[in-house]
Amino acid sequence: MALPPEQQKSPSGMTGQAAPSQETSMASMIIQRLNEVNTRIRLAEERLEQNKERLRVFDDQMLSIRENINGDITKINAQIEDMRKSIKNIDDTIHHIIKELELTAKKQELTVIEKYVDMMDPTRYVTKEELQRLLKNA
């Protein structure tokens, strides 16, 4: 740390006024250091502003992405709900078909009916007109 000019020692070792060239070089050195510090501060402030801007952009992007994701989630939830309704409708339809199938004749029942029809053989029945013709001819 530099001493005030009145406390600085002269080359002879005594305290007193420093030489003018020494004061000028000391002042220019102080000014140079202040300029360096100012430059560093300015650079640090610029970096800080750049980082703030990057953070703003990043934040905006994150908000946009979040909105998109929320919209996608809403769409997916709606699709899931539609699928649940469709599955419920399919389930109801299957139950209805099962009930209808329970009311239909089974193969065994159809076989019994077929045997009765074969025994009666309606193709061998005589119509009224055929009977009258047979009676006239007889």
PDB file of C-alpha atoms in Angstrom:
ATOM      1  CA  MET A   1       0.000   0.000   0.000  1.00  0.00           C
ATOM      2  CA  ALA A   2       1.317   3.354  -0.930  1.00  0.00           C
ATOM      3  CA  LEU A   3       1.925   5.988   1.734  1.00  0.00           C
ATOM      4  CA  PRO A   4       0.734   9.548   1.353  1.00  0.00           C
ATOM      5  CA  PRO A   5       3.422  11.732  -0.250  1.00  0.00           C
ATOM      6  CA  GLU A   6       4.246  13.553   2.958  1.00  0.00           C
ATOM      7  CA  GLN A   7       4.994  10.252   4.749  1.00  0.00           C
ATOM      8  CA  GLN A   8       7.093   8.771   1.995  1.00  0.00           C
ATOM      9  CA  LYS A   9      10.817   8.635   2.582  1.00  0.00           C
ATOM     10  CA  SER A  10      13.105  10.419   0.265  1.00  0.00           C
ATOM     11  CA  PRO A  11      16.130   8.634  -1.181  1.00  0.00           C
ATOM     12  CA  SER A  12      18.160  10.051   1.664  1.00  0.00           C
ATOM     13  CA  GLY A  13      15.857   8.228   4.083  1.00  0.00           C
ATOM     14  CA  MET A  14      14.025  11.252   5.377  1.00  0.00           C
ATOM     15  CA  THR A  15      10.292  11.764   5.265  1.00  0.00           C
ATOM     16  CA  GLY A  16       9.063  14.518   3.057  1.00  0.00           C
ATOM     17  CA  GLN A  17       7.737  15.291  -0.358  1.00  0.00           C
ATOM     18  CA  ALA A  18       8.271  12.616  -3.013  1.00  0.00           C
ATOM     19  CA  ALA A  19       9.819  13.489  -6.305  1.00  0.00           C
ATOM     20  CA  PRO A  20       7.352  14.734  -8.930  1.00  0.00           C
ATOM     21  CA  SER A  21       8.237  11.972 -11.401  1.00  0.00           C
ATOM     22  CA  GLN A  22       7.553   9.390  -8.717  1.00  0.00           C
ATOM     23  CA  GLU A  23       4.159  10.954  -8.002  1.00  0.00           C
ATOM     24  CA  THR A  24       3.310  10.980 -11.699  1.00  0.00           C
ATOM     25  CA  SER A  25       4.299   7.346 -12.150  1.00  0.00           C
ATOM     26  CA  MET A  26       2.391   6.422  -8.993  1.00  0.00           C
ATOM     27  CA  ALA A  27      -0.709   8.287 -10.215  1.00  0.00           C
ATOM     28  CA  SER A  28      -0.476   6.695 -13.656  1.00  0.00           C
ATOM     29  CA  MET A  29      -0.091   3.275 -12.016  1.00  0.00           C
ATOM     30  CA  ILE A  30      -3.186   3.920  -9.864  1.00  0.00           C
ATOM     31  CA  ILE A  31      -5.121   5.132 -12.902  1.00  0.00           C
ATOM     32  CA  GLN A  32      -4.004   2.069 -14.861  1.00  0.00           C
ATOM     33  CA  ARG A  33      -5.124  -0.251 -12.041  1.00  0.00           C
ATOM     34  CA  LEU A  34      -8.458   1.583 -11.754  1.00  0.00           C
ATOM     35  CA  ASN A  35      -8.929   1.213 -15.505  1.00  0.00           C
ATOM     36  CA  GLU A  36      -8.158  -2.519 -15.257  1.00  0.00           C
ATOM     37  CA  VAL A  37     -10.606  -2.902 -12.368  1.00  0.00           C
ATOM     38  CA  ASN A  38     -13.250  -0.946 -14.312  1.00  0.00           C
ATOM     39  CA  THR A  39     -12.673  -3.165 -17.358  1.00  0.00           C
ATOM     40  CA  ARG A  40     -12.979  -6.297 -15.250  1.00  0.00           C
ATOM     41  CA  ILE A  41     -16.153  -4.982 -13.610  1.00  0.00           C
ATOM     42  CA  ARG A  42     -17.601  -4.088 -17.028  1.00  0.00           C
ATOM     43  CA  LEU A  43     -16.771  -7.568 -18.366  1.00  0.00           C
ATOM     44  CA  ALA A  44     -18.272  -9.196 -15.275  1.00  0.00           C
ATOM     45  CA  GLU A  45     -21.423  -7.076 -15.675  1.00  0.00           C
ATOM     46  CA  GLU A  46     -21.659  -8.043 -19.362  1.00  0.00           C
ATOM     47  CA  ARG A  47     -21.284 -11.724 -18.500  1.00  0.00           C
ATOM     48  CA  LEU A  48     -23.902 -11.318 -15.792  1.00  0.00           C
ATOM     49  CA  GLU A  49     -26.315  -9.706 -18.274  1.00  0.00           C
ATOM     50  CA  GLN A  50     -25.607 -12.466 -20.809  1.00  0.00           C
ATOM     51  CA  ASN A  51     -26.274 -15.089 -18.159  1.00  0.00           C
ATOM     52  CA  LYS A  52     -29.470 -13.302 -17.133  1.00  0.00           C
ATOM     53  CA  GLU A  53     -30.610 -13.252 -20.772  1.00  0.00           C
ATOM     54  CA  ARG A  54     -29.753 -16.929 -21.194  1.00  0.00           C
ATOM     55  CA  LEU A  55     -31.698 -17.675 -18.024  1.00  0.00           C
ATOM     56  CA  ARG A  56     -34.697 -15.692 -19.336  1.00  0.00           C
ATOM     57  CA  VAL A  57     -34.596 -17.590 -22.634  1.00  0.00           C
ATOM     58  CA  PHE A  58     -34.214 -20.894 -20.813  1.00  0.00           C
ATOM     59  CA  ASP A  59     -37.101 -20.003 -18.492  1.00  0.00           C
ATOM     60  CA  ASP A  60     -39.307 -19.056 -21.453  1.00  0.00           C
ATOM     61  CA  GLN A  61     -38.447 -22.314 -23.190  1.00  0.00           C
ATOM     62  CA  MET A  62     -39.214 -24.302 -20.062  1.00  0.00           C
ATOM     63  CA  LEU A  63     -42.576 -22.558 -19.684  1.00  0.00           C
ATOM     64  CA  SER A  64     -43.374 -23.265 -23.327  1.00  0.00           C
ATOM     65  CA  ILE A  65     -42.367 -26.901 -22.968  1.00  0.00           C
ATOM     66  CA  ARG A  66     -44.413 -27.182 -19.783  1.00  0.00           C
ATOM     67  CA  GLU A  67     -47.481 -25.762 -21.540  1.00  0.00           C
ATOM     68  CA  ASN A  68     -46.991 -28.214 -24.413  1.00  0.00           C
ATOM     69  CA  ILE A  69     -46.614 -31.128 -22.018  1.00  0.00           C
ATOM     70  CA  ASN A  70     -49.706 -30.072 -20.067  1.00  0.00           C
ATOM     71  CA  GLY A  71     -51.641 -29.856 -23.336  1.00  0.00           C
ATOM     72  CA  ASP A  72     -50.390 -33.303 -24.346  1.00  0.00           C
ATOM     73  CA  ILE A  73     -51.342 -34.725 -20.955  1.00  0.00           C
ATOM     74  CA  THR A  74     -54.832 -33.253 -21.305  1.00  0.00           C
ATOM     75  CA  LYS A  75     -55.191 -34.817 -24.774  1.00  0.00           C
ATOM     76  CA  ILE A  76     -53.921 -38.175 -23.523  1.00  0.00           C
ATOM     77  CA  ASN A  77     -56.326 -38.094 -20.574  1.00  0.00           C
ATOM     78  CA  ALA A  78     -59.205 -37.347 -22.961  1.00  0.00           C
ATOM     79  CA  GLN A  79     -58.127 -40.231 -25.202  1.00  0.00           C
ATOM     80  CA  ILE A  80     -57.913 -42.549 -22.198  1.00  0.00           C
ATOM     81  CA  GLU A  81     -61.418 -41.523 -21.162  1.00  0.00           C
ATOM     82  CA  ASP A  82     -62.682 -42.169 -24.708  1.00  0.00           C
ATOM     83  CA  MET A  83     -61.015 -45.582 -24.660  1.00  0.00           C
ATOM     84  CA  ARG A  84     -62.645 -46.388 -21.323  1.00  0.00           C
ATOM     85  CA  LYS A  85     -66.041 -45.483 -22.766  1.00  0.00           C
ATOM     86  CA  SER A  86     -65.357 -47.587 -25.863  1.00  0.00           C
ATOM     87  CA  ILE A  87     -64.282 -50.543 -23.743  1.00  0.00           C
ATOM     88  CA  LYS A  88     -67.427 -50.153 -21.622  1.00  0.00           C
ATOM     89  CA  ASN A  89     -69.573 -50.111 -24.778  1.00  0.00           C
ATOM     90  CA  ILE A  90     -67.787 -53.190 -26.119  1.00  0.00           C
ATOM     91  CA  ASP A  91     -68.256 -54.946 -22.780  1.00  0.00           C
ATOM     92  CA  ASP A  92     -71.974 -54.096 -22.764  1.00  0.00           C
ATOM     93  CA  THR A  93     -72.313 -55.341 -26.353  1.00  0.00           C
ATOM     94  CA  ILE A  94     -70.556 -58.605 -25.501  1.00  0.00           C
ATOM     95  CA  HIS A  95     -72.891 -59.156 -22.530  1.00  0.00           C
ATOM     96  CA  HIS A  96     -75.890 -58.450 -24.774  1.00  0.00           C
ATOM     97  CA  ILE A  97     -74.620 -60.938 -27.379  1.00  0.00           C
ATOM     98  CA  ILE A  98     -74.088 -63.557 -24.668  1.00  0.00           C
ATOM     99  CA  LYS A  99     -77.672 -63.085 -23.435  1.00  0.00           C
ATOM    100  CA  GLU A 100     -78.989 -63.378 -26.998  1.00  0.00           C
ATOM    101  CA  LEU A 101     -76.940 -66.526 -27.583  1.00  0.00           C
ATOM    102  CA  GLU A 102     -78.357 -68.052 -24.410  1.00  0.00           C
ATOM    103  CA  LEU A 103     -81.850 -67.584 -25.875  1.00  0.00           C
ATOM    104  CA  THR A 104     -81.029 -69.295 -29.188  1.00  0.00           C
ATOM    105  CA  ALA A 105     -81.488 -73.008 -29.787  1.00  0.00           C
ATOM    106  CA  LYS A 106     -78.536 -75.203 -29.126  1.00  0.00           C
ATOM    107  CA  LYS A 107     -77.220 -77.788 -31.599  1.00  0.00           C
ATOM    108  CA  GLN A 108     -78.757 -80.652 -29.640  1.00  0.00           C
ATOM    109  CA  GLU A 109     -82.168 -78.980 -29.697  1.00  0.00           C
ATOM    110  CA  LEU A 110     -81.864 -78.397 -33.450  1.00  0.00           C
ATOM    111  CA  THR A 111     -80.989 -82.064 -33.969  1.00  0.00           C
ATOM    112  CA  VAL A 112     -84.135 -83.150 -32.108  1.00  0.00           C
ATOM    113  CA  ILE A 113     -86.290 -80.783 -34.192  1.00  0.00           C
ATOM    114  CA  GLU A 114     -84.636 -82.077 -37.370  1.00  0.00           C
ATOM    115  CA  LYS A 115     -85.513 -85.675 -36.414  1.00  0.00           C
ATOM    116  CA  TYR A 116     -89.156 -84.722 -35.809  1.00  0.00           C
ATOM    117  CA  VAL A 117     -89.322 -82.977 -39.186  1.00  0.00           C
ATOM    118  CA  ASP A 118     -87.762 -86.004 -40.880  1.00  0.00           C
ATOM    119  CA  MET A 119     -90.322 -88.282 -39.219  1.00  0.00           C
ATOM    120  CA  MET A 120     -93.225 -86.179 -40.408  1.00  0.00           C
ATOM    121  CA  ASP A 121     -91.679 -85.531 -43.840  1.00  0.00           C
ATOM    122  CA  PRO A 122     -93.890 -82.656 -44.971  1.00  0.00           C
ATOM    123  CA  THR A 123     -92.848 -83.259 -48.578  1.00  0.00           C
ATOM    124  CA  ARG A 124     -94.956 -86.417 -48.568  1.00  0.00           C
ATOM    125  CA  TYR A 125     -98.103 -84.612 -47.530  1.00  0.00           C
ATOM    126  CA  VAL A 126    -100.904 -84.446 -50.052  1.00  0.00           C
ATOM    127  CA  THR A 127    -102.466 -81.137 -50.903  1.00  0.00           C
ATOM    128  CA  LYS A 128    -106.239 -80.714 -51.106  1.00  0.00           C
ATOM    129  CA  GLU A 129    -106.167 -80.441 -54.886  1.00  0.00           C
ATOM    130  CA  GLU A 130    -104.044 -83.570 -55.244  1.00  0.00           C
ATOM    131  CA  LEU A 131    -106.420 -85.498 -52.989  1.00  0.00           C
ATOM    132  CA  GLN A 132    -109.461 -84.397 -55.003  1.00  0.00           C
ATOM    133  CA  ARG A 133    -107.743 -85.432 -58.233  1.00  0.00           C
ATOM    134  CA  LEU A 134    -106.834 -88.809 -56.804  1.00  0.00           C
ATOM    135  CA  LEU A 135    -110.418 -89.326 -55.635  1.00  0.00           C
ATOM    136  CA  LYS A 136    -111.828 -88.413 -59.068  1.00  0.00           C
ATOM    137  CA  ASN A 137    -109.445 -90.789 -60.792  1.00  0.00           C
ATOM    138  CA  ALA A 138    -110.177 -93.639 -58.451  1.00  0.00           C
TER     139      ALA A 138
END
